Amino acid sequence: NLFTEFGLIFDQVSFGDDLTDAVQEFADRVGLEDVQYLSASIGIQYGSGGDLARVITILSQVIRERLDVRKKIRAIS
């Protein structure tokens, strides 16, 4: 369950883990490429400081476009 996974991230951070470590462990548990991208994005922005909201917005657009391309490929084949 997705809410359970986010709850685990919240609990890890609440108990002192770094956000980047908690999100990376989430990505490892889920095993999806898009979640790995999210984890990497959070890690980079967390370390360098910057506009995380902008990065996540762009990442969400990329993920949506990838899903659209996959749907088109399925329709063609």
XYZ file of N, CA, C and O in Angstrom, residues 5-75:
284
model
N 3.816 2.859 2.677
C 5.195 3.175 2.313
C 5.560 4.593 2.725
O 6.631 4.828 3.276
N 4.675 5.556 2.464
C 4.959 6.927 2.873
C 4.969 7.049 4.393
O 5.711 7.843 4.959
N 4.135 6.249 5.058
C 4.159 6.210 6.518
C 5.491 5.704 7.037
O 6.017 6.217 8.037
N 6.048 4.705 6.363
C 7.368 4.193 6.746
C 8.451 5.261 6.578
O 9.324 5.412 7.435
N 8.383 6.000 5.474
C 9.345 7.089 5.254
C 9.209 8.114 6.375
O 10.204 8.546 6.968
N 7.978 8.494 6.684
C 7.725 9.472 7.745
C 8.285 8.980 9.079
O 8.952 9.727 9.803
N 8.020 7.707 9.390
C 8.514 7.149 10.648
C 10.033 7.134 10.698
O 10.633 7.486 11.722
N 10.673 6.742 9.604
C 12.133 6.708 9.574
C 12.717 8.094 9.821
O 13.656 8.240 10.598
N 12.167 9.098 9.156
C 12.658 10.462 9.324
C 12.371 10.956 10.742
O 13.214 11.603 11.369
N 11.209 10.605 11.276
C 10.852 11.014 12.641
C 11.800 10.420 13.675
O 12.091 11.050 14.688
N 12.298 9.216 13.402
C 13.199 8.557 14.337
C 14.669 8.856 14.071
O 15.556 8.244 14.652
N 14.934 9.803 13.151
C 16.295 10.287 12.995
C 17.026 9.913 11.716
O 18.148 10.350 11.513
N 16.435 9.097 10.861
C 17.093 8.785 9.588
C 17.069 10.014 8.685
O 16.171 10.852 8.778
N 18.048 10.104 7.808
C 18.036 11.169 6.800
C 16.913 10.908 5.809
O 16.597 9.748 5.492
N 16.343 11.981 5.289
C 15.279 11.859 4.294
C 15.770 11.084 3.078
O 15.071 10.214 2.558
N 16.994 11.377 2.648
C 17.518 10.713 1.449
C 17.645 9.209 1.659
O 17.327 8.437 0.755
N 18.084 8.798 2.837
C 18.208 7.364 3.118
C 16.834 6.693 3.149
O 16.659 5.598 2.609
N 15.869 7.357 3.776
C 14.524 6.792 3.867
C 13.894 6.637 2.486
O 13.276 5.604 2.180
N 14.064 7.641 1.636
C 13.484 7.572 0.291
C 14.216 6.537 -0.556
O 13.594 5.819 -1.349
N 15.520 6.414 -0.382
C 16.271 5.398 -1.135
C 15.837 3.995 -0.727
O 15.687 3.119 -1.582
N 15.618 3.778 0.556
C 15.139 2.468 1.000
C 13.742 2.184 0.447
O 13.436 1.051 0.074
N 12.905 3.216 0.369
C 11.583 3.083 -0.257
C 11.730 2.670 -1.716
O 11.058 1.749 -2.187
N 12.635 3.341 -2.421
C 12.856 3.022 -3.837
C 13.355 1.593 -3.999
O 12.941 0.886 -4.924
N 14.216 1.160 -3.095
C 14.713 -0.217 -3.158
C 13.592 -1.228 -2.908
O 13.536 -2.270 -3.560
N 12.707 -0.902 -1.965
C 11.593 -1.818 -1.670
C 10.628 -1.906 -2.833
O 10.158 -2.987 -3.184
N 10.314 -0.772 -3.448
C 9.322 -0.740 -4.522
C 9.898 -1.303 -5.818
O 9.232 -2.032 -6.540
N 11.140 -0.942 -6.112
C 11.811 -1.499 -7.283
C 11.364 -0.933 -8.618
O 11.535 -1.587 -9.646
N 10.790 0.259 -8.625
C 10.365 0.884 -9.877
C 11.380 1.936 -10.313
O 11.893 2.692 -9.491
N 11.617 1.980 -11.608
C 12.588 2.918 -12.165
C 12.222 4.368 -11.855
O 13.082 5.174 -11.490
N 10.936 4.697 -11.951
C 10.498 6.067 -11.699
C 10.738 6.472 -10.242
O 11.084 7.621 -9.954
N 10.576 5.540 -9.328
C 10.819 5.839 -7.916
C 12.321 6.008 -7.665
O 12.721 6.817 -6.834
N 13.137 5.288 -8.413
C 14.584 5.494 -8.318
C 14.952 6.909 -8.760
O 15.801 7.556 -8.156
N 14.299 7.388 -9.827
C 14.524 8.765 -10.276
C 14.118 9.764 -9.196
O 14.805 10.754 -8.960
N 12.988 9.502 -8.559
C 12.533 10.370 -7.476
C 13.552 10.391 -6.348
O 13.911 11.454 -5.838
N 14.033 9.234 -5.993
C 15.019 9.138 -4.916
C 16.298 9.890 -5.263
O 16.846 10.633 -4.437
N 16.764 9.722 -6.483
C 17.972 10.429 -6.911
C 17.752 11.936 -6.911
O 18.614 12.701 -6.480
N 16.579 12.368 -7.372
C 16.264 13.797 -7.402
C 16.254 14.392 -6.004
O 16.817 15.462 -5.760
N 15.624 13.688 -5.081
C 15.580 14.166 -3.701
C 16.978 14.198 -3.109
O 17.356 15.151 -2.429
N 17.765 13.175 -3.389
C 19.132 13.135 -2.871
C 19.976 14.293 -3.370
O 20.705 14.922 -2.592
N 19.877 14.585 -4.643
C 20.661 15.684 -5.226
C 20.217 17.020 -4.651
O 21.037 17.830 -4.224
N 18.923 17.253 -4.629
C 18.425 18.528 -4.130
C 18.650 18.689 -2.636
O 18.927 19.776 -2.163
N 18.557 17.599 -1.899
C 18.769 17.641 -0.456
C 20.212 18.016 -0.148
O 20.485 18.779 0.767
N 21.131 17.490 -0.937
C 22.548 17.766 -0.723
C 22.981 19.135 -1.208
O 23.824 19.785 -0.591
N 22.405 19.577 -2.304
C 22.859 20.836 -2.896
C 21.992 22.023 -2.496
O 22.406 23.167 -2.640
N 20.819 21.743 -2.019
C 19.875 22.820 -1.739
C 19.344 23.323 -3.061
O 20.027 23.328 -4.067
N 18.145 23.684 -3.103
C 17.565 24.142 -4.351
C 16.069 23.989 -4.307
O 15.485 23.715 -3.267
N 15.474 24.152 -5.443
C 14.027 24.144 -5.548
C 13.538 22.717 -5.786
O 13.379 22.270 -6.925
N 13.297 22.003 -4.704
C 12.860 20.614 -4.795
C 11.493 20.516 -5.457
O 11.247 19.597 -6.242
N 10.614 21.455 -5.174
C 9.275 21.426 -5.780
C 9.361 21.495 -7.300
O 8.639 20.784 -8.006
N 10.253 22.318 -7.808
C 10.420 22.432 -9.264
C 10.937 21.123 -9.851
O 10.455 20.669 -10.891
N 11.905 20.519 -9.190
C 12.463 19.256 -9.680
C 11.409 18.170 -9.687
O 11.280 17.413 -10.656
N 10.603 18.093 -8.630
C 9.559 17.072 -8.572
C 8.481 17.340 -9.616
O 7.952 16.405 -10.230
N 8.177 18.593 -9.867
C 7.204 18.937 -10.917
C 7.702 18.471 -12.282
O 6.956 17.857 -13.052
N 8.955 18.749 -12.585
C 9.528 18.320 -13.861
C 9.571 16.803 -13.949
O 9.222 16.213 -14.980
N 9.962 16.147 -12.859
C 10.013 14.688 -12.842
C 8.624 14.098 -13.068
O 8.478 13.126 -13.814
N 7.607 14.685 -12.473
C 6.244 14.173 -12.683
C 5.822 14.303 -14.142
O 5.158 13.421 -14.684
N 6.222 15.405 -14.793
C 5.914 15.574 -16.217
C 6.616 14.511 -17.054
O 6.023 13.935 -17.971
N 7.870 14.235 -16.732
C 8.630 13.216 -17.466
C 7.985 11.847 -17.297
O 7.824 11.094 -18.269
N 7.576 11.528 -16.076
C 6.951 10.233 -15.819
C 5.632 10.118 -16.582
O 5.345 9.084 -17.201
N 4.849 11.178 -16.583
C 3.587 11.155 -17.336
C 3.826 10.968 -18.830
O 3.120 10.210 -19.503
N 4.826 11.655 -19.356
C 5.149 11.505 -20.772
C 5.617 10.093 -21.089
O 5.257 9.538 -22.130
N 6.407 9.506 -20.208
C 6.853 8.126 -20.412
C 5.670 7.175 -20.433
O 5.612 6.241 -21.247
N 4.702 7.389 -19.537
C 3.508 6.546 -19.521
C 2.711 6.697 -20.808
O 2.203 5.708 -21.351
N 2.606 7.921 -21.296
C 1.906 8.152 -22.567
C 2.584 7.436 -23.722
O 1.922 6.832 -24.570
N 3.909 7.492 -23.760
C 4.657 6.803 -24.826
C 4.437 5.301 -24.733
O 4.226 4.627 -25.748
N 4.454 4.760 -23.522
C 4.221 3.315 -23.355
C 2.831 2.924 -23.849
O 2.662 1.877 -24.483
N 1.835 3.763 -23.549
C 0.481 3.483 -24.026
C 0.408 3.498 -25.543
O -0.248 2.660 -26.156
N 1.087 4.456 -26.161
C 1.101 4.536 -27.622
C 1.789 3.332 -28.245
O 1.337 2.787 -29.260
N 2.874 2.890 -27.627
C 3.585 1.706 -28.126
C 2.693 0.487 -28.050
O 2.636 -0.319 -28.983
N 1.978 0.330 -26.931
C 1.062 -0.811 -26.798
C -0.050 -0.757 -27.836
O -0.455 -1.783 -28.379
N -0.555 0.446 -28.086
C -1.636 0.589 -29.067
C -1.160 0.244 -30.466
O -1.898 -0.351 -31.256
